[in-house]
Short mmCIF file of C-alpha atoms in Angstrom, two decimals:
data_model
loop_
_atom_site.label_atom_id
_atom_site.label_comp_id
_atom_site.label_asym_id
_atom_site.label_seq_id
_atom_site.Cartn_x
_atom_site.Cartn_y
_atom_site.Cartn_z
CA MET A 13 -117.04 -155.85 69.89
CA ILE A 14 -118.87 -153.08 68.09
CA LYS A 15 -117.01 -149.75 68.48
CA ILE A 16 -116.17 -146.80 66.37
CA ASN A 17 -114.16 -143.68 67.42
CA VAL A 18 -113.41 -140.41 65.77
CA GLU A 19 -110.11 -138.54 66.23
CA VAL A 20 -109.45 -135.08 65.03
CA ASN A 21 -105.79 -134.28 64.43
CA ASP A 22 -104.33 -131.00 65.73
CA LEU A 23 -105.64 -128.86 62.75
CA GLU A 24 -105.20 -125.07 62.45
CA ASN A 25 -108.81 -124.64 60.98
CA VAL A 26 -110.60 -126.56 63.65
CA ALA A 27 -111.55 -124.39 66.59
CA ASP A 28 -113.24 -127.13 68.63
CA PRO A 29 -111.92 -130.69 67.81
CA ARG A 30 -113.99 -132.29 70.50
CA ARG A 31 -117.22 -130.80 69.02
CA LEU A 32 -116.20 -131.83 65.58
CA SER A 33 -115.46 -135.40 66.59
CA ASP A 34 -118.64 -135.66 68.57
CA GLU A 35 -120.67 -134.37 65.65
CA ILE A 36 -119.06 -136.81 63.06
CA LEU A 37 -119.51 -139.74 65.44
CA ARG A 38 -123.18 -138.89 66.09
CA LYS A 39 -123.90 -138.85 62.28
CA ILE A 40 -122.02 -142.20 61.71
CA GLU A 41 -123.66 -143.95 64.74
CA ARG A 42 -127.13 -142.82 63.70
CA HIS A 43 -126.34 -144.28 60.13
CA LEU A 44 -125.25 -147.60 61.75
CA GLN A 45 -128.23 -148.02 64.01
CA TRP A 46 -129.56 -150.77 61.76
CA ILE A 47 -126.61 -152.98 62.79
CA ASP A 48 -127.86 -153.32 66.39
CA THR A 49 -130.21 -156.21 65.26
CA HIS A 50 -127.43 -158.06 63.64
CA GLU A 51 -125.17 -160.05 66.02
CA ASN A 52 -122.75 -161.37 63.24
CA TYR A 53 -120.97 -158.10 62.96
CA SER A 54 -117.84 -157.12 64.81
CA TYR A 55 -115.79 -154.06 64.36
CA GLU A 56 -113.42 -151.66 66.15
CA LEU A 57 -112.72 -148.78 63.90
CA THR A 58 -111.27 -145.34 64.18
CA LEU A 59 -111.90 -142.41 61.84
CA PHE A 60 -109.10 -139.88 61.60
CA VAL A 61 -109.81 -136.42 60.44
CA GLU A 62 -106.37 -135.47 58.98
CA GLN A 63 -106.85 -132.28 56.98
CA CYS A 64 -109.35 -129.43 56.83
CA VAL A 65 -108.77 -126.52 54.38
CA ILE A 66 -110.87 -123.46 54.66
CA GLU A 67 -110.67 -120.94 51.82
CA ALA A 68 -113.12 -118.39 50.37
CA ASN A 69 -114.03 -120.50 47.45
CA ARG A 70 -112.91 -123.88 48.28
CA GLY A 71 -113.19 -126.44 51.22
CA VAL A 72 -111.11 -129.66 51.56
CA ALA A 73 -111.38 -132.53 54.00
CA LYS A 74 -109.23 -135.63 54.21
CA MET A 75 -109.99 -138.61 56.49
CA SER A 76 -108.86 -142.18 57.05
CA LEU A 77 -110.67 -145.17 58.38
CA LYS A 78 -108.54 -147.75 60.19
CA GLY A 79 -109.15 -150.75 62.32
CA VAL A 80 -110.65 -154.26 62.35
CA LEU A 81 -114.04 -155.32 60.73
CA ASN A 82 -115.08 -158.91 61.10
CA ASP A 83 -111.33 -159.96 61.50
CA GLN A 84 -110.40 -157.95 58.40
CA GLN A 85 -107.93 -155.15 58.62
CA ILE A 86 -109.36 -151.90 57.23
CA ASP A 87 -107.25 -148.90 55.98
CA LYS A 88 -109.12 -146.58 53.71
CA SER A 89 -108.63 -142.90 52.82
CA PHE A 90 -111.15 -140.29 51.94
CA HIS A 91 -110.68 -136.96 50.12
CA SER A 92 -113.40 -134.61 49.54
CA LEU A 93 -113.40 -131.21 47.85
CA GLU A 94 -116.16 -128.62 47.65
CA LYS A 95 -115.56 -125.85 45.09
CA GLY A 96 -117.60 -122.70 44.81
CA PHE A 97 -118.54 -120.71 41.83
CA LYS A 98 -115.61 -119.77 39.63
CA TYR A 99 -115.79 -116.27 38.15
CA LYS A 100 -115.42 -116.16 34.40
CA PRO A 101 -115.58 -112.82 32.57
CA HIS A 102 -117.61 -114.11 29.66
CA LEU A 103 -120.42 -115.38 31.82
CA PRO A 104 -123.71 -113.34 31.49
CA THR A 105 -124.45 -110.80 34.22
CA ARG A 106 -127.66 -112.55 35.17
CA SER A 107 -125.69 -115.70 36.12
CA LEU A 108 -123.27 -113.72 38.22
CA GLN A 109 -126.05 -111.82 40.04
CA LEU A 110 -127.91 -115.12 40.76
CA ASN A 111 -124.82 -116.76 42.16
CA ALA A 112 -123.98 -113.72 44.23
CA PHE A 113 -127.63 -113.75 45.67
CA THR A 114 -127.42 -117.47 46.41
CA ASN A 115 -124.02 -117.03 48.20
CA LEU A 116 -125.34 -114.17 50.22
CA PHE A 117 -128.47 -116.15 51.21
CA THR A 118 -126.32 -119.15 52.16
CA TRP A 119 -123.94 -117.11 54.18
CA ILE A 120 -126.68 -115.35 56.16
CA LYS A 121 -128.27 -118.78 56.77
CA ARG A 122 -125.02 -120.19 58.07
CA LEU A 123 -124.48 -117.18 60.40
CA ILE A 124 -127.99 -117.44 61.91
CA PHE A 125 -128.39 -121.27 61.89
CA PRO A 126 -124.98 -122.79 61.86
CA SER A 127 -124.64 -126.60 61.73
CA GLY A 128 -122.71 -128.43 64.53
CA ILE A 129 -119.88 -128.93 62.17
CA GLU A 130 -119.72 -125.34 61.25
CA LEU A 131 -119.64 -124.32 64.94
CA ALA A 132 -116.54 -126.50 65.44
CA LEU A 133 -114.49 -124.87 62.65
CA ALA A 134 -112.59 -121.64 62.69
CA LYS A 135 -113.12 -118.75 60.35
CA ARG A 136 -116.99 -118.98 60.53
CA ARG A 137 -117.41 -116.47 57.66
CA LEU A 138 -115.56 -118.81 55.27
CA SER A 139 -116.25 -122.27 56.70
CA GLY A 140 -119.28 -123.31 54.63
CA ARG A 141 -117.52 -125.08 51.94
CA ALA A 142 -115.24 -126.81 54.43
CA ALA A 143 -118.28 -128.04 56.36
CA ASN A 144 -119.72 -129.28 53.08
CA ALA A 145 -116.50 -131.14 52.24
CA ILE A 146 -116.60 -132.85 55.77
CA GLU A 147 -120.34 -133.77 55.24
CA GLU A 148 -119.29 -135.38 51.84
CA GLY A 149 -116.54 -137.24 53.60
CA ILE A 150 -118.99 -138.54 56.17
CA ARG A 151 -121.25 -139.80 53.29
CA GLU A 152 -118.22 -141.55 51.74
CA VAL A 153 -117.46 -143.25 55.01
CA CYS A 154 -120.99 -144.40 55.49
CA ALA A 155 -121.18 -145.67 51.89
CA THR A 156 -117.95 -147.64 52.51
CA LEU A 157 -119.19 -149.19 55.79
CA ASP A 158 -122.35 -150.22 54.05
CA ARG A 159 -120.43 -152.01 51.46
CA LEU A 160 -118.05 -153.64 53.79
CA LEU A 161 -120.91 -154.75 56.02
CA GLU A 162 -122.84 -155.77 52.94
CA ARG A 163 -125.85 -153.94 54.01
CA PRO A 164 -128.91 -154.57 51.84
CA LEU A 165 -129.91 -151.62 49.68
CA SER A 166 -133.08 -149.75 50.67
CA ASN A 167 -136.13 -149.55 48.42
CA GLY A 168 -135.26 -145.91 47.77
CA LYS A 169 -134.36 -146.36 44.11
CA GLU A 170 -137.67 -148.05 43.28
CA GLN A 171 -139.50 -145.42 45.25
CA TRP A 172 -137.75 -142.63 43.41
CA ASN A 173 -138.55 -144.21 40.08
CA TYR A 174 -142.13 -144.67 41.03
CA TYR A 175 -142.60 -141.06 42.16
CA TYR A 176 -140.54 -139.65 39.26
CA GLY A 177 -142.88 -141.59 36.78
CA LEU A 178 -145.96 -140.62 38.66
CA ALA A 179 -145.02 -136.97 38.56
CA TRP A 180 -144.85 -137.05 34.85
CA LYS A 181 -148.26 -138.84 34.63
CA CYS A 182 -149.90 -136.29 36.92
CA SER A 183 -148.41 -133.48 34.87
CA VAL A 184 -149.83 -134.97 31.70
CA VAL A 185 -153.32 -135.46 33.31
CA ALA A 186 -153.06 -131.85 34.59
CA LEU A 187 -152.23 -130.57 31.12
CA VAL A 188 -155.08 -132.45 29.36
CA ALA A 189 -157.63 -131.35 32.07
CA THR A 190 -156.58 -127.69 32.02
CA SER A 191 -156.38 -127.68 28.23
CA ALA A 192 -160.01 -128.90 28.08
CA ILE A 193 -161.09 -126.18 30.56
CA SER A 194 -159.40 -123.56 28.48
CA ILE A 195 -161.10 -124.71 25.25
CA PHE A 196 -164.41 -124.73 27.06
CA ARG A 197 -163.87 -121.11 28.37
CA VAL A 198 -162.70 -119.85 24.94
CA LEU A 199 -165.61 -121.57 23.02
CA VAL A 200 -168.43 -121.24 25.49
CA VAL A 201 -167.60 -118.39 27.89
CA GLN A 202 -165.47 -116.48 25.24
CA SER A 203 -162.78 -115.70 27.74
CA ASN A 204 -159.08 -116.13 27.25
CA ALA A 205 -157.61 -114.08 30.09
CA HIS A 206 -154.52 -115.73 31.45
CA LEU A 207 -155.70 -119.23 30.30
CA VAL A 208 -152.23 -120.10 28.97
CA TRP A 209 -150.65 -119.19 32.31
CA GLY A 210 -153.31 -121.24 33.96
CA VAL A 211 -152.38 -124.34 32.01
CA PHE A 212 -148.76 -123.84 32.45
CA ALA A 213 -148.90 -123.20 36.25
CA SER A 214 -151.22 -126.11 36.90
CA THR A 215 -149.19 -128.59 34.87
CA LEU A 216 -145.82 -127.53 36.43
CA ALA A 217 -147.54 -127.55 40.02
CA ALA A 218 -148.86 -131.09 39.52
CA PHE A 219 -145.23 -132.26 38.72
CA GLY A 220 -143.84 -130.38 41.69
CA LEU A 221 -146.37 -131.46 44.15
CA THR A 222 -145.94 -135.16 43.31
CA LEU A 223 -142.05 -135.00 43.05
CA GLY A 224 -141.78 -132.96 46.26
CA TRP A 225 -143.94 -135.48 48.16
CA GLY A 226 -141.78 -138.39 46.82
CA LEU A 227 -138.63 -136.65 47.98
CA THR A 228 -139.93 -136.32 51.53
CA THR A 229 -140.65 -140.13 51.83
CA LEU A 230 -137.34 -141.55 50.63
CA PRO A 231 -135.24 -143.24 53.45
CA ASP A 232 -132.15 -141.62 54.87
CA GLN A 233 -129.91 -144.56 53.72
CA PHE A 234 -130.76 -143.82 50.08
CA TYR A 235 -129.53 -140.23 50.35
CA LEU A 236 -126.48 -141.05 52.48
CA SER A 237 -124.80 -144.08 51.01
CA GLU A 238 -126.53 -145.20 47.78
CA PRO A 239 -125.09 -143.98 44.38
CA LYS A 240 -128.56 -142.98 42.94
CA GLY A 241 -129.56 -141.17 46.11
CA ARG A 242 -126.35 -139.25 46.42
CA LYS A 243 -126.43 -138.10 42.82
CA LEU A 244 -130.06 -136.95 43.57
CA ALA A 245 -128.78 -135.15 46.75
CA LYS A 246 -126.24 -133.28 44.73
CA LEU A 247 -128.89 -132.48 42.07
CA VAL A 248 -131.17 -130.89 44.86
CA GLY A 249 -128.22 -129.06 46.28
CA ALA A 250 -128.64 -130.17 49.80
CA LYS A 251 -126.16 -132.11 51.91
CA THR A 252 -128.21 -133.96 54.41
CA PRO A 253 -131.54 -135.83 54.41
CA THR A 254 -133.02 -133.10 56.47
CA GLY A 255 -131.97 -130.52 54.03
CA ILE A 256 -133.33 -132.44 51.07
CA ARG A 257 -136.68 -132.81 52.83
CA SER A 258 -136.60 -128.99 53.59
CA VAL A 259 -136.04 -128.33 49.85
CA ALA A 260 -138.90 -130.74 48.99
CA LEU A 261 -141.35 -129.03 51.44
CA PHE A 262 -140.48 -125.73 49.87
CA MET A 263 -141.16 -127.29 46.51
CA ILE A 264 -144.55 -128.58 47.78
CA LEU A 265 -145.43 -125.15 49.14
CA LEU A 266 -144.41 -123.36 45.92
CA SER A 267 -146.27 -125.92 43.77
CA ALA A 268 -149.41 -125.64 45.87
CA THR A 269 -149.31 -121.86 45.42
CA GLY A 270 -148.85 -122.38 41.66
CA MET A 271 -151.75 -124.75 41.56
CA MET A 272 -154.08 -122.27 43.28
CA LEU A 273 -152.96 -119.50 40.94
CA GLY A 274 -153.53 -121.82 37.97
CA ILE A 275 -157.03 -122.74 39.09
CA TYR A 276 -157.83 -119.05 39.70
CA TRP A 277 -156.67 -118.09 36.27
CA LEU A 278 -158.59 -120.99 34.59
CA ILE A 279 -161.95 -120.63 36.42
CA PHE A 280 -162.37 -117.24 38.01
CA GLU A 281 -160.74 -114.80 35.65
#
């Protein structure tokens, strides 16, 4: 038997327990689609959502996974915490302003395009960190299931290492090529307007274009349940593979703009 259930305890901060359980179940089942082709797995598991704390600068989620997997009793607990920016008087004003802008942007985005998990929670204005904590708990559950089921690792780590190395190589090539163009313009055309900016923008854009493309091609499993991918997701600042790819597409767009500006400064100015 292959079956997994999600039960949400009677929690004060969950406005719609059914929606929350359906959303969590959908994410886990999508992650476990690979198992349909393997007949040697049998499990009947229940994931309990036991705690959900919603505060202005903190979100907490506590879950437990219980049941039977391949005749083995499973009883595991998951505790995830999402903290926000902590105000410290000695921090520079610029850091405080940047964080305030980021929080405002995130808050507006959540109000206009809330996720399914956020719609299920109470206190919509403050529920962002709690939703992130639940997402982190789901990733912990998926990673645990992958380990218990001995799921083979994806090739995401090798892909990431390849694109990361390629990004550095492309940036070096761009640096050499744009530097040669700059020297030619200074010696022959006798023009040095914005050449340094052209070299800088083109080099950075080459790195961003290659790395951004690499991020869009990595498999979901890598981001959701493999240690290297989860660290990368935290570094990017997104919580889901879709979010990471959205950030990557924005990086590609920004880098393409930088590349066009760099070429303009190098050749046409």
